[in-house]
Short mmCIF file of C-alpha atoms in Angstrom, two decimals:
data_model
loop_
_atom_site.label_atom_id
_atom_site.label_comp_id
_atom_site.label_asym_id
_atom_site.label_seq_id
_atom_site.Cartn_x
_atom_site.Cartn_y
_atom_site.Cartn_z
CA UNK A 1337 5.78 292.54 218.41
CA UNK A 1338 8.07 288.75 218.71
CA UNK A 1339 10.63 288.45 221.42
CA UNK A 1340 13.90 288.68 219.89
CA UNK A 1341 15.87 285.57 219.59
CA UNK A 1342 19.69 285.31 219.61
CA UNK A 1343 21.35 283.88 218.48
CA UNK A 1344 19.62 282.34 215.12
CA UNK A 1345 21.67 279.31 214.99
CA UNK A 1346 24.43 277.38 216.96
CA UNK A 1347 26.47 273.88 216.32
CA UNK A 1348 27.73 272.50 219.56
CA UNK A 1349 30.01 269.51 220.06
CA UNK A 1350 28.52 266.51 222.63
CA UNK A 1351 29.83 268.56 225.90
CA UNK A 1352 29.35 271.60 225.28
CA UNK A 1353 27.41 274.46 226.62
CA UNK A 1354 25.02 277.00 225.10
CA UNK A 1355 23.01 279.94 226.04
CA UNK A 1356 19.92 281.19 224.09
CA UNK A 1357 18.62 284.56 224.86
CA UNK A 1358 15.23 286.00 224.54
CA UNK A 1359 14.44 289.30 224.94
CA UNK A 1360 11.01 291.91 224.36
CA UNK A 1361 10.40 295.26 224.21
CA UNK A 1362 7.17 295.06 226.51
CA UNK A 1363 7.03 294.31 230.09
CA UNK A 1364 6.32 290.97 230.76
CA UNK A 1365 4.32 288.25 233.65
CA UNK A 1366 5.77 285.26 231.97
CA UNK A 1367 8.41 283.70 229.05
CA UNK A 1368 7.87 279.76 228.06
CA UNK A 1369 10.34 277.55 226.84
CA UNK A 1370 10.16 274.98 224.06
CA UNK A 1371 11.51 272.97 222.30
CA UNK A 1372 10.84 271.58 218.54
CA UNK A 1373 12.45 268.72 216.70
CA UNK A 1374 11.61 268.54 212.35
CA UNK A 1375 8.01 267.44 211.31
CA UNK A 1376 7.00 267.41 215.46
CA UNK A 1377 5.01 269.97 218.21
CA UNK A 1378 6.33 271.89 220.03
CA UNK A 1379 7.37 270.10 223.36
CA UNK A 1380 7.13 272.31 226.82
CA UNK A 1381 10.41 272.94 228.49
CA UNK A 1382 9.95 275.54 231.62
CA UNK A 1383 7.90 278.32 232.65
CA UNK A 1384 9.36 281.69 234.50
CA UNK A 1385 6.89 283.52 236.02
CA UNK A 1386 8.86 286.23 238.68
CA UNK A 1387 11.18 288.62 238.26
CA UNK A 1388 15.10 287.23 238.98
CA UNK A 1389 13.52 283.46 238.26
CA UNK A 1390 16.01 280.93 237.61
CA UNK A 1391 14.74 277.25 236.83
CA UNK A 1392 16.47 273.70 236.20
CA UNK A 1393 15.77 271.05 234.80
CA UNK A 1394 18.53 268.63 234.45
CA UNK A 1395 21.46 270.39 232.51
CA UNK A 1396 18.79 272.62 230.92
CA UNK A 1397 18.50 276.00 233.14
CA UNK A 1398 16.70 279.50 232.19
CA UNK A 1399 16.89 283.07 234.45
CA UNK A 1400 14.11 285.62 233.80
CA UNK A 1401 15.18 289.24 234.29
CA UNK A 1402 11.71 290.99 234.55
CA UNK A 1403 13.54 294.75 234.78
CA UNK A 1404 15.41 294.12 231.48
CA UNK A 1405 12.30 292.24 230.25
CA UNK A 1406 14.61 289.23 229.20
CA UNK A 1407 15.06 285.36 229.47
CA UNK A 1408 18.11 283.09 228.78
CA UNK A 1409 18.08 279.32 228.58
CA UNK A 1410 21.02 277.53 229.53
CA UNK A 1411 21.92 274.06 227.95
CA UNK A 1412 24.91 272.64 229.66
CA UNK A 1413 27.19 269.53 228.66
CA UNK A 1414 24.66 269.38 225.57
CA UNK A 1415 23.66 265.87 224.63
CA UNK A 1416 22.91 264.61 221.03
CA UNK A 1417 19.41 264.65 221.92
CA UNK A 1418 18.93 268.49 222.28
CA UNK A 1419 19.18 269.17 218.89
CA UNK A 1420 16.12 270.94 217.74
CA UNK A 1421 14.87 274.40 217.37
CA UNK A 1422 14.05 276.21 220.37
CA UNK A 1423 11.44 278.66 220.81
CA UNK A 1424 10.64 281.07 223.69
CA UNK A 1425 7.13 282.74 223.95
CA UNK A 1426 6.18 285.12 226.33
CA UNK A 1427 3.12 286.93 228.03
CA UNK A 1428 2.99 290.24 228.09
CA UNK A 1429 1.32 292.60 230.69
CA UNK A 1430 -1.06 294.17 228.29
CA UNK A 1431 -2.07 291.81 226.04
CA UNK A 1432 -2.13 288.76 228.58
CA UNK A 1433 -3.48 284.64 228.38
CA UNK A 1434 -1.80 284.14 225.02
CA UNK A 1435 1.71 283.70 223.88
CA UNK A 1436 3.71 285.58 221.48
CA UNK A 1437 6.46 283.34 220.16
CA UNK A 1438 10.31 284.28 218.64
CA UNK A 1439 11.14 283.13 215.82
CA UNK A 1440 13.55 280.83 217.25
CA UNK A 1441 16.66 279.18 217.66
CA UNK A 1442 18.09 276.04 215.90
CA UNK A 1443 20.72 274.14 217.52
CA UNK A 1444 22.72 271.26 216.13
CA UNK A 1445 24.73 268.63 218.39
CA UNK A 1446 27.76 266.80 216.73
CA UNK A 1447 29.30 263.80 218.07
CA UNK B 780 -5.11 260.51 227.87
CA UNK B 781 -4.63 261.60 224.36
CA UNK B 782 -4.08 264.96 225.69
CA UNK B 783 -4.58 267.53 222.18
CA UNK B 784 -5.99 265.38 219.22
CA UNK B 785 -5.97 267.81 215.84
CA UNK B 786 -7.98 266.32 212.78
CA UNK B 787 -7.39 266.03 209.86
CA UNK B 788 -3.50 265.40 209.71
CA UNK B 789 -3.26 265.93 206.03
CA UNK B 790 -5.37 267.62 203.36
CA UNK B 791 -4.65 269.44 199.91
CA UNK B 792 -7.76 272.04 199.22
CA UNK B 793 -7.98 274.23 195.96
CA UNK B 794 -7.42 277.45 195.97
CA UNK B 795 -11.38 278.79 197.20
CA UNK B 796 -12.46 275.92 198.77
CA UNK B 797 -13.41 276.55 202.46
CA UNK B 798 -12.63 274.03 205.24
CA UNK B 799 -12.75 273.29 209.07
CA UNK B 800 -9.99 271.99 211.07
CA UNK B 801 -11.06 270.66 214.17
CA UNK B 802 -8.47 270.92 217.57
CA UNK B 803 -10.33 268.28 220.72
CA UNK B 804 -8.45 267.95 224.24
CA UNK B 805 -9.50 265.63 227.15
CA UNK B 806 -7.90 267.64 229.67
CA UNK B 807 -10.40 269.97 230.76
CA UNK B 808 -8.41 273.26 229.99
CA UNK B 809 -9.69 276.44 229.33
CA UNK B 810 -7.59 277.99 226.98
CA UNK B 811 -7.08 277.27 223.42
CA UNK B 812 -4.76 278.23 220.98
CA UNK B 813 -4.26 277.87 216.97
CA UNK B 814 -0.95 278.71 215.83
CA UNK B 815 0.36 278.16 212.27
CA UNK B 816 4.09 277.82 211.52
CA UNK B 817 5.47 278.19 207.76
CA UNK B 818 8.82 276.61 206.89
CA UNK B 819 12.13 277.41 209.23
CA UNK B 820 9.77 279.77 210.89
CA UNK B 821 8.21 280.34 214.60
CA UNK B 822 4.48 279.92 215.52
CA UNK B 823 2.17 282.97 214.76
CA UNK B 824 -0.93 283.28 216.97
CA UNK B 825 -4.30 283.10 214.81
CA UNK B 826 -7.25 283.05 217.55
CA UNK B 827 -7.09 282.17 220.85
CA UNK B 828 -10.03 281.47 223.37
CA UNK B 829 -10.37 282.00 226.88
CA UNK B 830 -13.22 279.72 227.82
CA UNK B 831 -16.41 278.21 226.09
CA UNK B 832 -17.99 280.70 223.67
CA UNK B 833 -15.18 283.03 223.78
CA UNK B 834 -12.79 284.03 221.32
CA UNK B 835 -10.17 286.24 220.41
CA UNK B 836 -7.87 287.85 217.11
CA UNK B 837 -4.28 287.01 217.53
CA UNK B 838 -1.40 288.11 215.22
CA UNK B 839 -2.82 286.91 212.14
CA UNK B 840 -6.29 286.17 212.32
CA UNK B 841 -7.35 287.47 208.62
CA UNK B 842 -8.87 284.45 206.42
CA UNK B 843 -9.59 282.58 209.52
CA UNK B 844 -12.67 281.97 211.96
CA UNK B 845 -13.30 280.06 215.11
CA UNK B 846 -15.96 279.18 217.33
CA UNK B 847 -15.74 277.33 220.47
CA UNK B 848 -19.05 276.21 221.43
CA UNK B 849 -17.91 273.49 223.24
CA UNK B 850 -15.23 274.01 226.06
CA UNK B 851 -13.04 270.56 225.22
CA UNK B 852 -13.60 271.68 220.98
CA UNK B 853 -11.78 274.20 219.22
CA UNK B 854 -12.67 274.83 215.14
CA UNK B 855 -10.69 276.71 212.98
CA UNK B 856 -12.40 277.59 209.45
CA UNK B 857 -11.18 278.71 206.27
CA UNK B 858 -13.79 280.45 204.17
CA UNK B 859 -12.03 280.92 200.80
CA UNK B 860 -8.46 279.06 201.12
CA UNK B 861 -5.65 280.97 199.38
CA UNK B 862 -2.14 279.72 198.62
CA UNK B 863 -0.37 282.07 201.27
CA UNK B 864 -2.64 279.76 203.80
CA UNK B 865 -0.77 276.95 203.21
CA UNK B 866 0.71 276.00 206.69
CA UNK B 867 1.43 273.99 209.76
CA UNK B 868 -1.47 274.61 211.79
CA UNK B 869 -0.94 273.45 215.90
CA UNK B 870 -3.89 273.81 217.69
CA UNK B 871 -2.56 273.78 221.93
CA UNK B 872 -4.70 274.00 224.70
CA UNK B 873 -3.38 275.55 228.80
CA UNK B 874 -4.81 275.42 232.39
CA UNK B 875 -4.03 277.88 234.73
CA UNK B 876 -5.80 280.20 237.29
CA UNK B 877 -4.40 283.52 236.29
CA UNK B 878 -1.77 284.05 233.32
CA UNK B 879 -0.22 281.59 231.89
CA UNK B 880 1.04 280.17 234.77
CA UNK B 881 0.68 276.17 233.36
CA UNK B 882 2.44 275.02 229.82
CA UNK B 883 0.83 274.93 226.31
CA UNK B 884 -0.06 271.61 225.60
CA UNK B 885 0.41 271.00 221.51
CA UNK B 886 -1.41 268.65 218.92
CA UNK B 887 0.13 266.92 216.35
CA UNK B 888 -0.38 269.84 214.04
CA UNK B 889 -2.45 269.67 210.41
CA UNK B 890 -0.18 269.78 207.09
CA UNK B 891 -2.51 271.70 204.82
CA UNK B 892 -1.43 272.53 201.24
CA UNK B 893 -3.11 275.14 198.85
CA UNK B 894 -2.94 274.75 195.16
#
């Protein structure tokens, strides 16, 4: 079963801020991050691993809720550059060493 | 460091004709991944392994096979290719000591078209 992405798409203006949620129906040890620009990999962002886990990295943040089995990423003052599709995979408890990815996000940054 | 190196880039097979896409990192992981990704769509988990000589079905291993024989190689082979196989393939490769507590590392991914 994927991880639920929300939302689908988003168009942001240079400045702005965005949130991307993930969320799964199984109980989780970790969610990835990633992002993806057209025709190129997929390109590593963070890794949460605890319960109540927040990471930064620059204006790009995520929080892992391991009770409601969720993740958000948070892009703040967005920058032309983080266009691309996002993606976030996660590890769940039962089936565990491989990913299972959502079916992503795609966000677009105007001038 | 070339990190993941996936070969070949490019290749247009009939439909029946049976190929091997090869996935090589240099960074002494253990686990290895091939995903494939259709258009405007997220990566689905074919096989994965877990060290040398092991592997494992992911989401959608049907029409595939792997072997990993060697712990930097990982092959994925189609036996009879069938137009619903055509695909992105990304072949990625992780450390770690338990979980996945270290990132997926990605190749350049193979553009494979089945007519």
């Amino acid at each position: 079963q994927q991880p639920v992405q929300s939302p689908q798409a988003v168009i942001l203006r240079e400045g702005e801020d965005a949130v991307i949620n993930c969320s799964s129906s199984k109980a989780l040890y970790s969610v990835h991050w990633y992002r993806q620009k057209h025709g190129e990999a997929p390109v590593f962002l963070m890794i949460l691993l605890k319960g109540g886990e927040q990471k930064g990295h620059d204006k790009i943040s995520a929080s892992f809720n391991e009770k409601k089995q969720q993740s958000s990423l948070y892009l703040t003052a967005s920058q032309l550059s983080y266009s691309g599709t996002y993606f976030c995979g996660t590890e769940r408890m039962d089936s565990s060493y491989k990913l299972i990815f959502g079916s992503g996000t795609r966000l677009l940054v105007r001038p | 460091n070339a990190g993941v190196t996936q070969t070949p880039k490019f290749r247009v097979l009939k439909t029946g004709q049976s190929m091997t896409l090869l996935c090589a990192q240099d960074m002494n992981h253990e686990y290895m991944y091939w995903y494939r990704q259709d258009p405007g769509m997220g990566l689905r988990l074919i096989h994965y392994s877990v060290g040398e000589g092991t592997t494992a079905k992911g989401e959608v291993p049907d029409g595939y096979n792997v072997s990993r024989l060697k712990k930097q190689n990982f092959l994925l082979g189609l036996e009879s290719a069938a137009p619903s196989q055509t695909s992105v393939y990304f072949c990625a490769s992780s450390g770690g000591t338990w979980n996945l507590n270290q990132p997926q590392h990605f190749g350049d991914g193979t553009r494979l078209s089945i007519l």
